[in-house]
């Protein structure tokens, strides 16, 4: 399963970025899809998830009300709109997929994209 994440970059605090994750059609339709991030020296952490068939969407407390998951069904693409970015949001962001949403721990997810760097300057 190949996931392609893109859209990272350098932005000032308070700015916005939109990340994209292109996935195979069958994965887009039949898998839970999530976003994680990993800052230098830290463990990979959960950011947001779209459960199977987009039945539910969950966010970590640190990004809730600032980040939004959306999707384009025609393009098999999952997005993460990130607003009001803070320096502590700086990390490599990964999209992930699994047959079902089993939890926020990164070790529970099977398939990963290559990551895209987000850097927020103060």
XYZ file of N, CA and C in Angstrom:
366
model
N 0.861 -1.181 0.000
C 0.000 0.000 0.000
C 0.900 1.233 0.000
N 0.755 2.068 -1.002
C 1.604 3.252 -1.129
C 0.796 4.499 -0.816
N 1.293 5.258 0.139
C 0.674 6.514 0.513
C 1.646 7.638 0.173
N 1.158 8.708 -0.436
C 2.034 9.813 -0.834
C 1.587 11.095 -0.158
N 2.387 11.539 0.791
C 2.085 12.774 1.508
C 2.872 13.927 0.900
N 2.252 15.093 0.883
C 2.914 16.282 0.357
C 2.282 17.518 0.974
N 2.891 18.668 0.697
C 2.305 19.925 1.123
C 3.013 20.618 2.266
N 4.040 19.986 2.817
C 4.762 20.618 3.905
C 5.552 21.822 3.427
N 6.119 22.545 4.381
C 6.908 23.705 4.039
C 7.242 24.525 5.262
N 7.751 25.718 5.007
C 8.115 26.651 6.078
C 7.061 27.747 6.141
N 6.555 27.999 7.341
C 5.518 29.005 7.511
C 5.753 29.722 8.837
N 5.322 30.956 8.909
C 5.433 31.695 10.166
C 4.329 31.293 11.127
N 4.587 31.488 12.393
C 3.565 31.207 13.397
C 2.295 31.985 13.074
N 1.177 31.314 13.237
C -0.105 31.909 12.899
C -0.559 31.625 11.478
N 0.339 31.092 10.665
C 0.017 30.813 9.280
C -0.686 29.486 9.096
N -0.868 29.119 7.827
C -1.614 27.912 7.487
C -0.871 27.102 6.434
N -1.113 25.811 6.446
C -0.647 24.901 5.411
C -1.708 23.838 5.218
N -1.730 23.245 4.033
C -2.609 22.108 3.793
C -1.778 20.939 3.291
N -1.837 19.856 4.017
C -1.154 18.634 3.624
C -2.107 17.744 2.823
N -1.534 16.996 1.907
C -2.312 16.063 1.099
C -1.730 14.670 1.225
N -2.593 13.676 1.135
C -2.154 12.287 1.137
C -2.961 11.555 0.076
N -2.289 11.137 -0.971
C -2.929 10.380 -2.038
C -2.770 8.896 -1.747
N -3.888 8.176 -1.829
C -3.862 6.744 -1.517
C -4.559 5.977 -2.623
N -4.287 4.675 -2.739
C -5.011 3.862 -3.712
C -6.511 3.881 -3.422
N -7.299 3.752 -4.460
C -8.752 3.870 -4.320
C -9.319 2.912 -3.282
N -8.876 1.663 -3.313
C -9.424 0.671 -2.382
C -9.076 1.012 -0.942
N -7.909 1.565 -0.741
C -7.498 1.971 0.604
C -8.314 3.173 1.056
N -8.491 4.110 0.156
C -9.255 5.314 0.485
C -10.663 4.945 0.929
N -11.219 3.932 0.293
C -12.604 3.559 0.559
C -12.733 2.638 1.782
N -11.780 1.743 1.958
C -11.967 0.646 2.907
C -11.085 0.680 4.151
N -10.225 1.696 4.265
C -9.303 1.765 5.386
C -9.557 3.009 6.230
N -9.175 2.918 7.483
C -9.050 4.119 8.305
C -7.785 4.855 7.865
N -7.846 6.170 7.806
C -6.704 6.986 7.405
C -6.388 7.995 8.496
N -5.121 8.170 8.761
C -4.744 9.061 9.851
C -3.554 9.924 9.520
N -3.371 10.936 10.325
C -2.192 11.806 10.265
C -1.452 11.705 11.592
N -0.152 11.579 11.496
C 0.724 11.560 12.656
C 1.853 12.556 12.407
N 2.588 12.853 13.454
C 3.758 13.714 13.284
C 4.862 13.283 14.248
N 6.073 13.624 13.852
C 7.219 13.279 14.681
C 8.205 14.432 14.675
N 8.397 15.006 15.845
C 9.378 16.070 16.016
C 10.729 15.441 16.370
N 11.816 16.143 16.122
C 13.147 15.605 16.428
C 13.262 15.180 17.887
N 13.723 13.956 18.100
C 13.931 13.457 19.448
C 12.670 13.025 20.166
N 11.557 13.061 19.476
C 10.293 12.688 20.112
C 9.657 11.503 19.409
N 8.768 10.850 20.117
C 8.038 9.730 19.549
C 6.979 10.240 18.571
N 6.682 9.405 17.588
C 5.629 9.750 16.647
C 4.304 9.861 17.396
N 3.550 10.913 17.113
C 2.314 11.135 17.850
C 1.125 11.303 16.917
N -0.007 10.915 17.423
C -1.269 11.007 16.699
C -1.678 12.461 16.529
N -2.196 12.774 15.344
C -2.726 14.112 15.073
C -4.225 14.044 14.817
N -4.632 13.218 13.865
C -6.047 13.153 13.504
C -6.297 11.860 12.748
N -7.539 11.413 12.760
C -7.903 10.197 12.052
C -9.283 10.335 11.425
N -9.414 9.758 10.237
C -10.698 9.576 9.595
C -10.957 8.079 9.623
N -11.976 7.678 10.332
C -12.222 6.243 10.464
C -12.758 5.681 9.150
N -12.942 4.397 9.127
C -13.438 3.701 7.950
C -14.708 4.363 7.418
N -14.739 4.560 6.108
C -15.898 5.171 5.447
C -16.215 6.564 5.990
N -15.207 7.199 6.567
C -15.377 8.562 7.094
C -16.514 8.637 8.099
N -16.744 7.536 8.816
C -17.817 7.544 9.794
C -17.559 8.464 10.953
N -16.282 8.612 11.304
C -15.933 9.463 12.438
C -14.598 10.119 12.178
N -14.415 11.276 12.756
C -13.143 11.994 12.684
C -12.743 12.392 14.097
N -11.485 12.146 14.425
C -10.983 12.478 15.755
C -9.706 13.295 15.619
N -9.487 14.157 16.582
C -8.282 14.989 16.616
C -7.618 14.871 17.973
N -6.309 15.045 17.984
C -5.620 15.139 19.264
C -5.984 16.472 19.912
N -5.859 16.527 21.206
C -6.223 17.743 21.937
C -5.357 18.924 21.513
N -4.126 18.638 21.116
C -3.201 19.722 20.796
C -3.518 20.412 19.470
N -4.306 19.763 18.614
C -4.603 20.366 17.304
C -6.085 20.632 17.104
N -6.895 20.121 17.995
C -8.343 20.302 17.863
C -8.677 21.782 17.778
N -9.571 22.111 16.900
C -10.024 23.484 16.635
C -9.044 24.285 15.783
N -7.896 23.699 15.444
C -6.957 24.368 14.538
C -6.748 23.574 13.250
N -6.780 22.254 13.342
C -6.567 21.390 12.190
C -7.896 20.757 11.785
N -8.032 20.508 10.486
C -9.261 19.896 9.982
C -8.923 18.863 8.921
N -9.494 17.689 9.074
C -9.388 16.648 8.042
C -10.512 16.837 7.036
N -10.173 16.679 5.778
C -11.193 16.643 4.731
C -10.722 15.674 3.658
N -11.566 15.422 2.689
C -11.181 14.469 1.659
C -11.833 14.824 0.331
N -11.177 14.391 -0.737
C -11.711 14.523 -2.094
C -11.878 13.109 -2.626
N -13.103 12.643 -2.675
C -13.359 11.261 -3.082
C -12.947 11.004 -4.529
N -13.072 12.005 -5.380
C -12.729 11.822 -6.790
C -11.219 11.659 -6.986
N -10.456 12.233 -6.065
C -8.992 12.181 -6.187
C -8.354 11.191 -5.216
N -9.165 10.489 -4.429
C -8.632 9.558 -3.427
C -7.575 10.241 -2.557
N -7.901 11.413 -2.129
C -6.940 12.236 -1.388
C -7.515 12.675 -0.054
N -6.709 12.525 0.969
C -7.030 12.993 2.308
C -6.232 14.259 2.557
N -6.865 15.250 3.137
C -6.192 16.513 3.420
C -6.130 16.767 4.921
N -5.151 17.541 5.314
C -5.078 18.059 6.679
C -4.855 19.562 6.567
N -5.905 20.314 6.816
C -5.793 21.767 6.814
C -5.312 22.203 8.188
N -4.192 22.902 8.216
C -3.582 23.308 9.478
C -3.588 24.828 9.560
N -4.335 25.354 10.496
C -4.434 26.800 10.704
C -3.831 27.187 12.050
N -3.582 28.467 12.207
C -3.030 28.985 13.470
C -1.829 28.168 13.925
N -0.930 27.925 13.005
C 0.222 27.070 13.307
C 1.124 27.695 14.354
N 1.691 26.810 15.161
C 2.577 27.216 16.254
C 3.950 26.574 16.051
N 4.991 27.153 16.618
C 6.323 26.533 16.490
C 6.338 25.082 16.974
N 5.531 24.758 17.967
C 5.496 23.376 18.465
C 4.819 22.405 17.511
N 4.245 22.905 16.438
C 3.704 22.026 15.398
C 4.788 21.559 14.425
N 5.986 22.085 14.575
C 7.090 21.699 13.702
C 7.393 20.215 13.853
N 7.366 19.502 12.750
C 7.569 18.048 12.763
C 7.519 17.529 11.332
N 7.886 16.268 11.183
C 7.590 15.553 9.939
C 6.208 14.952 10.102
N 5.356 15.225 9.122
C 3.983 14.743 9.180
C 3.831 13.541 8.254
N 3.174 12.517 8.776
C 2.979 11.276 8.043
C 1.496 10.969 7.915
N 1.122 10.433 6.768
C -0.204 9.839 6.691
C -0.065 8.331 6.858
N -1.097 7.729 7.389
C -1.071 6.305 7.699
C -2.421 5.682 7.380
N -2.395 4.372 7.182
C -3.631 3.652 6.874
C -3.637 2.316 7.602
N -4.827 1.875 7.926
C -4.981 0.548 8.500
C -6.394 0.062 8.238
N -6.574 -1.245 8.319
C -7.874 -1.834 8.015
C -8.973 -1.296 8.909
N -8.630 -0.980 10.135
C -9.608 -0.372 11.022
C -8.880 0.515 12.027
N -9.597 1.440 12.573
C -9.022 2.348 13.554
C -8.979 1.639 14.895
N -7.763 1.321 15.346
C -7.609 0.576 16.582
C -7.127 1.441 17.733
N -6.757 2.681 17.425
C -6.283 3.542 18.493
C -5.279 4.543 17.985
N -4.822 5.408 18.866
C -3.956 6.511 18.495
C -2.470 6.143 18.492
N -2.121 5.043 19.064
C -0.707 4.684 19.135
C -0.183 4.327 17.753
N 0.944 4.924 17.361
C 1.426 4.761 15.991
C 1.746 3.299 15.664
N 2.117 2.515 16.673
C 2.451 1.117 16.437
C 1.285 0.254 16.000
N 0.068 0.782 16.128
C -1.117 0.031 15.727
C -1.438 0.202 14.253
N -0.730 1.107 13.581
C -1.024 1.406 12.180
C -0.027 0.688 11.284
N -0.536 0.159 10.169
C 0.273 -0.730 9.350
C 1.012 -0.026 8.214
N 0.345 0.862 7.514
C 0.904 1.442 6.290
C 1.203 2.928 6.495
N 2.355 3.361 5.944
C 2.815 4.727 6.161
C 3.291 5.364 4.870
N 3.036 6.664 4.747
C 3.624 7.452 3.681
C 5.027 7.881 4.065
N 5.669 8.624 3.182
C 7.077 8.951 3.374
C 7.312 10.153 4.284
N 6.304 10.903 4.615
C 6.459 12.054 5.479
C 6.727 13.334 4.719
N 6.237 14.433 5.278
C 6.481 15.752 4.710
C 6.800 16.711 5.859
N 7.845 17.510 5.673
C 8.342 18.365 6.746
C 7.505 19.628 6.855
N 7.083 19.928 8.071
C 6.413 21.192 8.377
C 7.276 21.928 9.399
N 7.657 23.145 9.068
C 8.465 23.955 9.967
C 7.749 25.274 10.207
N 7.511 25.589 11.467
C 6.815 26.810 11.842
C 7.800 27.698 12.601
N 8.062 28.855 12.039
C 9.012 29.783 12.667
C 8.275 30.754 13.583
N 8.967 31.161 14.628
C 8.329 32.071 15.594
C 8.570 33.529 15.225
